Coordinates of C-alpha atoms in Angstrom, one line a residue:
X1127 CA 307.0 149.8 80.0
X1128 CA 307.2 153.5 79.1
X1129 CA 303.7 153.7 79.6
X1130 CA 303.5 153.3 83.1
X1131 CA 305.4 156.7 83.6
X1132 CA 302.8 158.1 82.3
X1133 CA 300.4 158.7 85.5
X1134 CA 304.1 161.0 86.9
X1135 CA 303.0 164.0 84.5
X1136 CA 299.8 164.4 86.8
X1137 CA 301.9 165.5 89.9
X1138 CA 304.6 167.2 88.0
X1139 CA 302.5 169.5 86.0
X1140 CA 300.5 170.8 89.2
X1141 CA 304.7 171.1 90.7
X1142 CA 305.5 173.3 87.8
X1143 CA 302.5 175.2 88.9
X1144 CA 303.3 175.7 92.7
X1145 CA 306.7 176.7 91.8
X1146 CA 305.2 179.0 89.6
X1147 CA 303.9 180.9 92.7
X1148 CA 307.2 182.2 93.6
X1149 CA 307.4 184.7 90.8
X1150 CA 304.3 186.7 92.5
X1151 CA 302.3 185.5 95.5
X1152 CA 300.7 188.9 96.1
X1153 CA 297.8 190.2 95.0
X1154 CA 295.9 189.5 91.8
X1155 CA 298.3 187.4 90.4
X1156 CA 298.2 188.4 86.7
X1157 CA 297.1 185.2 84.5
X1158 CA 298.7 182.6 86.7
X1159 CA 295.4 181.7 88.7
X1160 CA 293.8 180.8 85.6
X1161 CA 297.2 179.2 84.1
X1162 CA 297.0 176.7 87.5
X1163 CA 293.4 175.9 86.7
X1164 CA 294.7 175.0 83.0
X1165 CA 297.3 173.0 84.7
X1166 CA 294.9 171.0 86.8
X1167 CA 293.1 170.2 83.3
X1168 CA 296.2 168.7 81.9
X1169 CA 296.6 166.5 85.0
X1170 CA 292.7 165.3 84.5
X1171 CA 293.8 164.7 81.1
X1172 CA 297.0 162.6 81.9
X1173 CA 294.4 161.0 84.6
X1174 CA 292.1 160.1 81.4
X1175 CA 295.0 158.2 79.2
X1176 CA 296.8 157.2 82.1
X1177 CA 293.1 155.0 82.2
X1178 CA 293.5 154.4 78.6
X1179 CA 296.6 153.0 79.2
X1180 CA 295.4 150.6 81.9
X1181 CA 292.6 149.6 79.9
X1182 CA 294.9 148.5 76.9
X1183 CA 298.1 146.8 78.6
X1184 CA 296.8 146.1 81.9
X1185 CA 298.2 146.7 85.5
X1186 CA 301.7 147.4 86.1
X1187 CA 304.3 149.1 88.4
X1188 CA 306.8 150.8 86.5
X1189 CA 310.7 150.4 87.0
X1190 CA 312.2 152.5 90.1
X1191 CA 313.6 155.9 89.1
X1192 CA 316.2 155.7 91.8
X1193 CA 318.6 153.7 93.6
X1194 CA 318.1 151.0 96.4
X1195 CA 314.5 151.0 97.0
X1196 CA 314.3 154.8 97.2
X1197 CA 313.0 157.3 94.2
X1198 CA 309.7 157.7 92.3
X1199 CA 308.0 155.0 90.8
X1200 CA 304.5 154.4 89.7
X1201 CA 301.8 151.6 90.3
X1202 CA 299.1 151.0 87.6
X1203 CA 295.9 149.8 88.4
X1204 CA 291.8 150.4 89.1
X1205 CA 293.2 152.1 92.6
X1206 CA 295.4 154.5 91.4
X1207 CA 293.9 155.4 88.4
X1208 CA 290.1 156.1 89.9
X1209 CA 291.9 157.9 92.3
X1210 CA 294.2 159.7 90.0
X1211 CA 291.1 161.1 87.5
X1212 CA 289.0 161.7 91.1
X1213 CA 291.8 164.1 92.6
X1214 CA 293.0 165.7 89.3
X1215 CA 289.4 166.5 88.7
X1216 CA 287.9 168.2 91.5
X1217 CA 291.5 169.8 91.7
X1218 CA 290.6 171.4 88.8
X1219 CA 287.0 172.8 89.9
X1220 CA 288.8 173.7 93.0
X1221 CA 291.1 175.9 91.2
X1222 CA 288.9 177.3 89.1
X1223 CA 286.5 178.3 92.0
X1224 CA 289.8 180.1 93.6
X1225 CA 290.7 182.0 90.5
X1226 CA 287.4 184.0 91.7
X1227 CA 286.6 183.5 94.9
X1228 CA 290.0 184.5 96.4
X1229 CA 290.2 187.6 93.7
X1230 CA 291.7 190.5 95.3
X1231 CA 293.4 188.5 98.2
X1232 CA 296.7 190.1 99.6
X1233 CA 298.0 186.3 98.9
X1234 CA 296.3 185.1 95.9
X1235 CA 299.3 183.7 94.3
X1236 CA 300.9 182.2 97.1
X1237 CA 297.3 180.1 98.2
X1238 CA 297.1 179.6 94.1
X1239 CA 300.7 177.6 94.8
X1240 CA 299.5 176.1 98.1
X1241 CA 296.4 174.4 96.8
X1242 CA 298.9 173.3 93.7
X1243 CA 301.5 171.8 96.0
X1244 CA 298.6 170.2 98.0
X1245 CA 297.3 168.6 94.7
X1246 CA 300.6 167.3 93.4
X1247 CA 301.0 165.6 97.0
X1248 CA 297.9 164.0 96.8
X1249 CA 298.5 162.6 93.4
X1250 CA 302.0 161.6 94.2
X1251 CA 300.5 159.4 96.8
X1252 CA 297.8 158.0 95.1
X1253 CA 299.9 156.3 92.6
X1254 CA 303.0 155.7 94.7
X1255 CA 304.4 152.4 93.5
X1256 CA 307.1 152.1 96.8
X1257 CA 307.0 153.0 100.4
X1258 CA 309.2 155.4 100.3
X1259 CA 307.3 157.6 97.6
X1260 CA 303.9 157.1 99.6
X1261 CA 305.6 158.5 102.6
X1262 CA 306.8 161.4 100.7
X1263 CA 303.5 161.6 99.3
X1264 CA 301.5 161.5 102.2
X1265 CA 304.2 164.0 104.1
X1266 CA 304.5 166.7 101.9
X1267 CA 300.2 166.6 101.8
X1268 CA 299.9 167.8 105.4
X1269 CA 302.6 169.8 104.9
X1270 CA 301.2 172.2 102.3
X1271 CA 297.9 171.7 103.8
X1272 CA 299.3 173.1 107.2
X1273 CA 300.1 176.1 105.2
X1274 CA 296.5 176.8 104.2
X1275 CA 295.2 176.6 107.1
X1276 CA 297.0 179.2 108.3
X1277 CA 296.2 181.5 105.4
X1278 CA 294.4 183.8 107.5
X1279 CA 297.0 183.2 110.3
X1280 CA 295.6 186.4 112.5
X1281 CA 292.3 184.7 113.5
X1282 CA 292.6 182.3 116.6
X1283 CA 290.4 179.9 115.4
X1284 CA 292.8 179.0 112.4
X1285 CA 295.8 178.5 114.4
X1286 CA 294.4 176.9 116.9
X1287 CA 292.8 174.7 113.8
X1288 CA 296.5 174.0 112.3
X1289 CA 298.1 173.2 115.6
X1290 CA 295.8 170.7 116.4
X1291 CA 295.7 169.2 113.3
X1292 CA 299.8 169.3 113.2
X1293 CA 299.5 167.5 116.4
X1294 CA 297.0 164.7 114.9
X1295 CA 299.6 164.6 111.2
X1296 CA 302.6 163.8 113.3
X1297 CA 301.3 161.1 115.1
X1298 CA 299.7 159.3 112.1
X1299 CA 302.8 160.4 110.0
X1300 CA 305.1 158.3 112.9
X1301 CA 302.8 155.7 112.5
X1302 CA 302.9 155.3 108.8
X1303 CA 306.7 155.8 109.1
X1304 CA 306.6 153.0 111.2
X1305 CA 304.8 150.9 109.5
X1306 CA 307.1 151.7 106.3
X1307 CA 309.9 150.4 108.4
X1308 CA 308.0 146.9 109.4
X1309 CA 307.3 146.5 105.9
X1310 CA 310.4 147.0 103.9
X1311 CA 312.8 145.0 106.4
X1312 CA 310.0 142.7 106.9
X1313 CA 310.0 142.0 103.3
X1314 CA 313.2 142.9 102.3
X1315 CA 311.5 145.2 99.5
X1316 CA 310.1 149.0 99.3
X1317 CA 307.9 147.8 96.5
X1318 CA 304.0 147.6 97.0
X1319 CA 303.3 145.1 94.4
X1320 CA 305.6 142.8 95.7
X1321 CA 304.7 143.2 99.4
X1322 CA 300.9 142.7 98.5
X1323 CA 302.1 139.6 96.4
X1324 CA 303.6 137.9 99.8
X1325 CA 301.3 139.8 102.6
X1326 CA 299.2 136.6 103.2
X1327 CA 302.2 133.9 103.5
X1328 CA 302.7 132.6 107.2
X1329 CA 306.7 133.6 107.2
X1330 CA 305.5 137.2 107.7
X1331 CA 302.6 136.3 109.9
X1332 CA 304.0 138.5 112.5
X1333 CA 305.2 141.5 110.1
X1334 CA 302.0 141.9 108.8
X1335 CA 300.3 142.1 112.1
X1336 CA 302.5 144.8 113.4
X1337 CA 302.3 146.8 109.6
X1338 CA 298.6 146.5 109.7
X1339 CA 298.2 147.7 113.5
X1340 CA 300.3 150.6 112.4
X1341 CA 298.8 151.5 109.1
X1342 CA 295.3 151.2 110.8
X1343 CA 296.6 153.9 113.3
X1344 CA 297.6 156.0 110.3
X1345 CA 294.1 156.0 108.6
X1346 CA 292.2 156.5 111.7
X1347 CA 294.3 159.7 112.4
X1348 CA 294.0 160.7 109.0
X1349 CA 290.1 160.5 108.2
X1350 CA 289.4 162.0 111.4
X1351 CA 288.0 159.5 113.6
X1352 CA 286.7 159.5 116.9
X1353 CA 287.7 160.9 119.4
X1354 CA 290.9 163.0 117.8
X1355 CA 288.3 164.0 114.8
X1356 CA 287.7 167.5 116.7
X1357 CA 290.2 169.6 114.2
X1358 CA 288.2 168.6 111.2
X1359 CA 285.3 171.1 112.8
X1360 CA 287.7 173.7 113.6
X1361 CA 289.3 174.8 110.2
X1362 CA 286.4 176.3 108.6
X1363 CA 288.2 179.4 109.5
X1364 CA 290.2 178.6 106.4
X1365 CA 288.8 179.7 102.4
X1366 CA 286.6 177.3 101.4
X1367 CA 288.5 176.2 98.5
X1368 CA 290.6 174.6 101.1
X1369 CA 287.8 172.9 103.2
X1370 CA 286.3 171.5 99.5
X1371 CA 290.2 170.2 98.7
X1372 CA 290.2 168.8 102.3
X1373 CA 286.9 167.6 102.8
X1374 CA 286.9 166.1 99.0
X1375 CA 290.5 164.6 98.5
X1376 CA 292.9 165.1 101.3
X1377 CA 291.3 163.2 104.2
X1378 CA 290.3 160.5 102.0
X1379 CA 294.1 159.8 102.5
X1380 CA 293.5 157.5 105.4
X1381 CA 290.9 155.1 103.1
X1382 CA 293.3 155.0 100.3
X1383 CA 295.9 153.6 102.8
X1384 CA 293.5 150.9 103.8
X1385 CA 292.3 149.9 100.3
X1386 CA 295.9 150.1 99.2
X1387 CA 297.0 148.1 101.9
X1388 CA 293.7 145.6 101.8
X1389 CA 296.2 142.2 101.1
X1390 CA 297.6 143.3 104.5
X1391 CA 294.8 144.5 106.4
X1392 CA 292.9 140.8 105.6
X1393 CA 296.1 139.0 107.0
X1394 CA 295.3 140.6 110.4
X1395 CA 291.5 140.2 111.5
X1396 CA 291.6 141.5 114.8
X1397 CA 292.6 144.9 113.3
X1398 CA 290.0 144.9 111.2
X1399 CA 287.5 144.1 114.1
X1400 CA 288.8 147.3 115.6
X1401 CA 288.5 149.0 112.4
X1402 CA 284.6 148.5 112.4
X1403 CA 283.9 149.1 115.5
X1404 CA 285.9 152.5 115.8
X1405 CA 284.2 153.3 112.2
X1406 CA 281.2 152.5 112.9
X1407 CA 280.7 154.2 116.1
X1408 CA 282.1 157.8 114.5
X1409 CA 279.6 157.6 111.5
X1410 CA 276.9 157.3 114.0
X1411 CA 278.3 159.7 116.0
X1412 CA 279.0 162.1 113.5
X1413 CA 275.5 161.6 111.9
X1414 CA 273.8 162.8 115.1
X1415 CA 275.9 165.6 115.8
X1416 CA 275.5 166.5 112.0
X1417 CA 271.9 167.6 113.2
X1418 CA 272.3 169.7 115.6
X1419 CA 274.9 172.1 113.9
X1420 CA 273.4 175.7 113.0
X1421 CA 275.9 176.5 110.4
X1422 CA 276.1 175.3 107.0
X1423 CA 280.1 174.6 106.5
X1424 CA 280.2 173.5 110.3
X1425 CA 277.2 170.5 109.7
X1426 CA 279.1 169.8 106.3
X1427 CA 282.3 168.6 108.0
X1428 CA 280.7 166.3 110.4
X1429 CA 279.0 165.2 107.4
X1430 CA 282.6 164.1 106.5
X1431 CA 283.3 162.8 110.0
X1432 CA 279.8 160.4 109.9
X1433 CA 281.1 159.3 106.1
X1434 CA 284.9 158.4 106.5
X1435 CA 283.4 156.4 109.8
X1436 CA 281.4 154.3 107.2
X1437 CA 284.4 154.3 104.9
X1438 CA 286.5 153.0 107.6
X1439 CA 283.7 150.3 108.8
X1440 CA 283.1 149.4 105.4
X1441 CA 287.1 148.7 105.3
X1442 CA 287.1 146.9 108.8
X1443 CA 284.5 144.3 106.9
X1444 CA 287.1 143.3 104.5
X1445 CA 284.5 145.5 101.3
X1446 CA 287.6 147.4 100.0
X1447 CA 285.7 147.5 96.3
X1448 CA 282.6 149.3 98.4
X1449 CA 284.8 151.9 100.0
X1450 CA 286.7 152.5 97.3
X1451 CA 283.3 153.5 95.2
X1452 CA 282.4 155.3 98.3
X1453 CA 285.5 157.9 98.3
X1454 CA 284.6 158.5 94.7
X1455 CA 280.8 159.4 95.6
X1456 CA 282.0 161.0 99.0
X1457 CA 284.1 163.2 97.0
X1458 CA 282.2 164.5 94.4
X1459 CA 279.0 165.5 96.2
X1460 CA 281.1 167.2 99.1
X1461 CA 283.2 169.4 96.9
X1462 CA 280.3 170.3 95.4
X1463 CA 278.3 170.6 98.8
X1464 CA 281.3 172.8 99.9
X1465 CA 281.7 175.1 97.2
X1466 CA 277.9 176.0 96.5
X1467 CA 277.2 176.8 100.2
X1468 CA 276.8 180.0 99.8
X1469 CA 273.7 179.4 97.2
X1470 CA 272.4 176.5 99.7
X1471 CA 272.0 178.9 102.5
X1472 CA 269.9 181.5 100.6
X1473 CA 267.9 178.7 98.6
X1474 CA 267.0 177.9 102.2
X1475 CA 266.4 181.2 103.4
X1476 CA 264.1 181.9 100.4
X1477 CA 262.1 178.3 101.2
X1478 CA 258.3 178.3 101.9
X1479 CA 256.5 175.0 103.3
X1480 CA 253.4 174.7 101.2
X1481 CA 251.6 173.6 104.1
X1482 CA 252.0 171.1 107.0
X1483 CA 254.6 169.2 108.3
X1484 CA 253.7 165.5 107.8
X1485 CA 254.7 164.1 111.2
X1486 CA 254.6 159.8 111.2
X1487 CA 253.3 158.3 114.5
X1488 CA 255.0 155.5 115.8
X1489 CA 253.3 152.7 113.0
X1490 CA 254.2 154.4 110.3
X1491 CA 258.0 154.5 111.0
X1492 CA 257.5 150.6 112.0
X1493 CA 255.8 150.2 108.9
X1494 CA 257.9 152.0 106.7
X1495 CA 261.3 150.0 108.3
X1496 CA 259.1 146.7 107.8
X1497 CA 258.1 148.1 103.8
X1498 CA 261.8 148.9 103.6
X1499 CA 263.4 145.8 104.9
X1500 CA 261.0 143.7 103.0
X1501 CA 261.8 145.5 99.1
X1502 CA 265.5 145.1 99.6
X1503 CA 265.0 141.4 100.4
X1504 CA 263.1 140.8 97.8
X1505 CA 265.4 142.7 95.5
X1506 CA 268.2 140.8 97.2
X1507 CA 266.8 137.5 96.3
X1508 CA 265.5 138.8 92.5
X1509 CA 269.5 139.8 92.0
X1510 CA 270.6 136.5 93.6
X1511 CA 272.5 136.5 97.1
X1512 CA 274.7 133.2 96.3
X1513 CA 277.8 135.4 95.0
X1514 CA 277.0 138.1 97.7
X1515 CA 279.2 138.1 101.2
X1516 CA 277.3 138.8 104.5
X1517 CA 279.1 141.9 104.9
X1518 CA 277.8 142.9 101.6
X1519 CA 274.2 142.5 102.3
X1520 CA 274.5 144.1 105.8
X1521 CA 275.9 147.3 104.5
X1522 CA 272.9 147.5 102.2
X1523 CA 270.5 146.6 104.9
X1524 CA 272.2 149.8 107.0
X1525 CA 271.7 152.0 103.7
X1526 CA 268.2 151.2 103.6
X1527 CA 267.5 151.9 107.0
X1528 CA 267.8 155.5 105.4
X1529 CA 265.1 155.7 102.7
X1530 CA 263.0 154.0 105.7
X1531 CA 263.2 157.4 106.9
X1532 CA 261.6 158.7 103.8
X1533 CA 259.1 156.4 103.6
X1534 CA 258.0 156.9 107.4
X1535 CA 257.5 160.6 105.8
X1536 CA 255.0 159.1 103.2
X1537 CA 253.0 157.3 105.2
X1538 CA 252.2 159.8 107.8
X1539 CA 248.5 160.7 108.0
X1540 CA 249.1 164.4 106.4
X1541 CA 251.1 162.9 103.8
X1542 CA 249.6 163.0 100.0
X1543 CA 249.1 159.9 98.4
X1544 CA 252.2 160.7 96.1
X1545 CA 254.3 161.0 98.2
X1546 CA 254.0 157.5 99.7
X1547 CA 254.3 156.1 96.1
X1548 CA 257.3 158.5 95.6
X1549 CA 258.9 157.4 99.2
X1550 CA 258.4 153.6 98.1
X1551 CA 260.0 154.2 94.9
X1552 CA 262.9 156.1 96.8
X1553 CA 263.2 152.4 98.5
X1554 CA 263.2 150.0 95.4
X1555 CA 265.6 152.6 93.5
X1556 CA 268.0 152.5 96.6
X1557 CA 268.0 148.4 96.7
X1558 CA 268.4 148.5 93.0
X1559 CA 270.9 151.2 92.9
X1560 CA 273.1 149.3 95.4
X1561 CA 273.3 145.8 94.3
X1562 CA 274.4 147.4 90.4
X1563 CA 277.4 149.7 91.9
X1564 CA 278.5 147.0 94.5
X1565 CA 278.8 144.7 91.5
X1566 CA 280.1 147.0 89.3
X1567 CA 282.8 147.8 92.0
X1568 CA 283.6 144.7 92.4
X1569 CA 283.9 143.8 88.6
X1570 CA 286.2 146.8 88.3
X1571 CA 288.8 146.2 90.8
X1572 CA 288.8 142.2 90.5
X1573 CA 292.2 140.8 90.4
X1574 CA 292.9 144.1 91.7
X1575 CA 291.4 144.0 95.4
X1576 CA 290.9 141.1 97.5
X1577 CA 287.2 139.5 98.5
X1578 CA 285.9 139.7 102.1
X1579 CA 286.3 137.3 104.3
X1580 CA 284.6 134.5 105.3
X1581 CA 283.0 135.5 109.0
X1582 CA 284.3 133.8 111.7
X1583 CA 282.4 134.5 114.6
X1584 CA 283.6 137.7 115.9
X1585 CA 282.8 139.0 112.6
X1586 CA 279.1 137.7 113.1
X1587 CA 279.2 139.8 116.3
X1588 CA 280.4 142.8 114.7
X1589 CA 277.6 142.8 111.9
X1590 CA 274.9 141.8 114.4
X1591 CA 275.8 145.1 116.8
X1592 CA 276.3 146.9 113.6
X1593 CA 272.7 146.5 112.5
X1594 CA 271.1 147.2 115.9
X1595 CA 273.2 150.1 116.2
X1596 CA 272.6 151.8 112.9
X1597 CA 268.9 150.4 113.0
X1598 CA 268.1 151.4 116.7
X1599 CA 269.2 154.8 115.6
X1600 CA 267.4 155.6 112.5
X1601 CA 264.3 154.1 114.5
X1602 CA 265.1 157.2 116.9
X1603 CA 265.9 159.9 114.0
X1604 CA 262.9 159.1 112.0
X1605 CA 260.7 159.3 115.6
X1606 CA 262.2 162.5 116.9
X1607 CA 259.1 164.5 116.3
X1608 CA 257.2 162.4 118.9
X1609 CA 259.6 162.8 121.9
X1610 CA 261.8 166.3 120.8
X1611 CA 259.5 167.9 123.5
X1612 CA 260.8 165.5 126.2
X1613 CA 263.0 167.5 128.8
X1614 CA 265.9 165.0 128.4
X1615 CA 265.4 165.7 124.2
X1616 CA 267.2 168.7 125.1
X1617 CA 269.7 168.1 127.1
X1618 CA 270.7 165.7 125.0
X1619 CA 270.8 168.2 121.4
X1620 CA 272.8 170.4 124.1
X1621 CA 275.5 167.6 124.5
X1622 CA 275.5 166.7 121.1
X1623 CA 275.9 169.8 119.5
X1624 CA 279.3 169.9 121.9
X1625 CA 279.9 166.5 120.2
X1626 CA 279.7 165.0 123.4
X1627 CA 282.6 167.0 124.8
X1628 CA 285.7 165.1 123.0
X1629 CA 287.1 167.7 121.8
X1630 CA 287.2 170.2 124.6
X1631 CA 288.9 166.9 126.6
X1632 CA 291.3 166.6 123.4
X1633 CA 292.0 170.7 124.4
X1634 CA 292.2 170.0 127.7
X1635 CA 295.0 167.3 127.4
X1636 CA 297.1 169.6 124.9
X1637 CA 297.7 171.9 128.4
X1638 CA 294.8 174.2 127.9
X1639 CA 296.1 175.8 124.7
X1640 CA 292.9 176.8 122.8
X1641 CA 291.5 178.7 126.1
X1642 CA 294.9 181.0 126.1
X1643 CA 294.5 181.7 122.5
X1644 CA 290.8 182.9 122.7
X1645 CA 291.9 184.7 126.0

């Protein structure tokens, strides 16, 4: 059993290094910058047998350091230990980035100890084996994240960033509190393992109703979902270490709740039902807005906003195995997305078009859709669909519906021949590509993670509206060209670029706060 203590070094090492801080916060830190980065590597490396370890003697939650139901243990399993190597790792390109970027700082250290206080939260949460670690966990997160976000506490735009993002982490914190509370007197147990074991028996019917209502709230709150998402866009006034730690581990928070929690999110479908249609409706909305943003850092977090929408509809289908492979992609490529802006921004800057724009007229994007549909079909039926859940071939039908925009590019009239074979091959390699992680996802976590539902016939509604929806919209996006000179095209980049307003109402009901500070 010793081995399942194993995963506690990660969090403690990256402790040692925040406490570490205290001995000089100032400026140019000495060696310590480079000692947390070292530290982070240990963690990835504690992350990597920790995997081992689960590979060799299986799943496990480790005895309770503690007393009653309250201290530290650990759970073992495909959850905690993807998310354990995920964090660790870009916690250690994070750091390393900071040991130059923030060089010559007048509070190098004490952001050094920040971002390692942050990182041990995270990783205490992930593999939290009772409630009452997870809450501490999850807490002590926002806390130190707060703290960053007023590093540069003299600009207006990063305090009015923290507050309202206080203001969103105490609600969701009460709500996970609450939910805590439903669970262990529901249960009579703090332990995750065995609350998972008994979340779908019909004497807690009405416990895990009210848990999952509440842990729902927490998740939304935390991944930034419409329509109190607005801070998310607001803290790029903090370094952008902090908006690649955010953006790549720290509001994946709310999915790792859900995923955690799947045995008692699938005893309460109507929550779910909720779950998919508030997700899906922020990553379209998020998508759109994306567009319109002029600045680099600014598009990149409603990029986030768009994805932990899908992540969140993807959970409200009851494809926990799907999201959980989708924090791990979601993660990587924004870090990195974050932390190479700089380069993006003159790589554009220094582009050329070779010649012209190859514009598709309104056949070619129906053909393309038609050319798209058809090749995941057909790859649908080549891979078999018997062992495949609606949900599951839905949410590859709405990932298609993106390289249809490709191939509408390809078969414009301007449009060399190779690109049309390339666009077609961008199709077949996304069908392809999708069936082989979705079945390696759900391989991996198997035993771990529940299936999806059967649909009943709400759920038919939901994935019905959620193909119109997404496909109506990418109809529109990959047709812009043909009606962006239309008077209401305009007006309506003007509103969505303002994201439709919902955060100057979210400003407006916190007493007018934000207009003071900028006055």
């Amino acid at each position: 059993m010793t081995h399942l203590f194993l995963p506690l070094l990660a969090p403690l090492l990256l402790v040692i290094g925040a406490f570490a801080a205290r001995r000089n916060p100032g400026i140019r830190p000495g060696r310590y910058p480079q000692m947390a980065g070292w530290l982070a590597l240990a963690a990835t490396a504690v992350s990597g047998l920790a995997a081992a370890s689960l590979m060799l003697w299986g799943p496990g939650t480790s005895p309770l350091i503690g007393i009653a139901g309250v201290g530290l243990s650990v759970r073992l399993d495909v959850i905690s230990v993807t998310m354990l190597m995920l964090v660790s790792f870009i916690g250690w390109v994070v750091l390393r980035y900071s040991a130059t970027v923030m060089d010559g700082e007048t509070r190098q250290g004490e952001f050094t100890g920040l971002m390692c206080a942050a990182l041990a939260g995270v990783l205490l949460l992930v593999i939290s084996g009772n409630l009452v670690q997870l809450a501490i966990g999850w807490i002590a997160t926002g806390a130190a994240l707060h703290r960053l976000l007023l590093f540069y506490g003299d600009r207006p735009g990063a305090r009015r960033a923290a507050r309202k993002k206080a203001i969103v982490s105490r609600l969701g914190e009460a709500a996970l509190l609450a939910a805590i509370v439903v669970l262990a007197f529901g249960y009579g147990t703090t332990d995750i393992a065995t609350i998972l074991a008994n979340a779908g028996t019909t004497e807690a019917v009405g416990t895990t109703w009210t848990a999952a209502a509440l842990l729902a709230v927490a998740a939304l709150l935390k991944s930034a979902q419409f329509p109190l998402h607005g801070w998310l866009t607001e803290v790029m006034e903090a370094p952008t270490p902090v908006s690649a730690l955010l953006h790549a581990g720290v509001i994946n928070g709310g999915g790792f709740l859900l995923i955690r929690f799947a045995d008692v999110m699938l005893a309460a479908p109507g929550v779910l039902a909720i779950l998919a249609m508030l997700g899906g409706f922020t990553a379209l909305f998020g998508s759109l807005v994306m567009l319109t943003q002029p600045a680099v850092k600014t598009s990149l977090a409603w990029s986030t906003i768009a994805q932990m929408g899908f992540m969140i509809l993807q959970c409200g289908f009851g494809l926990f195995p799907l999201a959980l492979l989708h924090i791990v992609a979601h993660s990587l490529y924004k870090a990195h997305s974050f932390l190479s802006a700089s380069e993006a921004v003159a790589v554009v800057d220094q582009a050329r078009r070779p010649g012209p724009v190859a514009i598709p007229g309104g056949r070619a994007v129906l053909r393309a859709f038609a050319i798209a549909v058809t090749i995941y079909c057909a790859v649908a039926l080549v891979v078999g669909i018997d062992d495949k859940a609606p949900q599951t071939l839905a949410l590859g039908l709405i990932l298609v519906f993106g390289t249809a925009y490709l191939l509408a590019q390809g078969l414009a009239d301007a449009a060399p021949r190779q690109l049309t074979q390339r666009t077609a091959l961008y199709a077949l390699g996304a069908s392809l590509s999708y069936f082989t992680l979705q079945a390696a996802a759900t391989h991996l976590t198997a035993g771990t993670l529940p299936p999806p539902p059967t649909p009943d016939p709400l759920e038919w509604t939901l994935i019905t509206l959620t193909l119109l929806s997404f496909g109506i919209v990418a109809v529109a996006q990959a047709t812009f060209p043909l009606w962006a000179g239309h008077p209401a095209a305009a007006g309506l980049r003007v509103h969505l670029a303002n994201g439709l307003y919902a955060n100057a109402i979210f400003d407006r009901l916190l007493g007018g706060w934000s207009r003071q500070t900028q006055s």
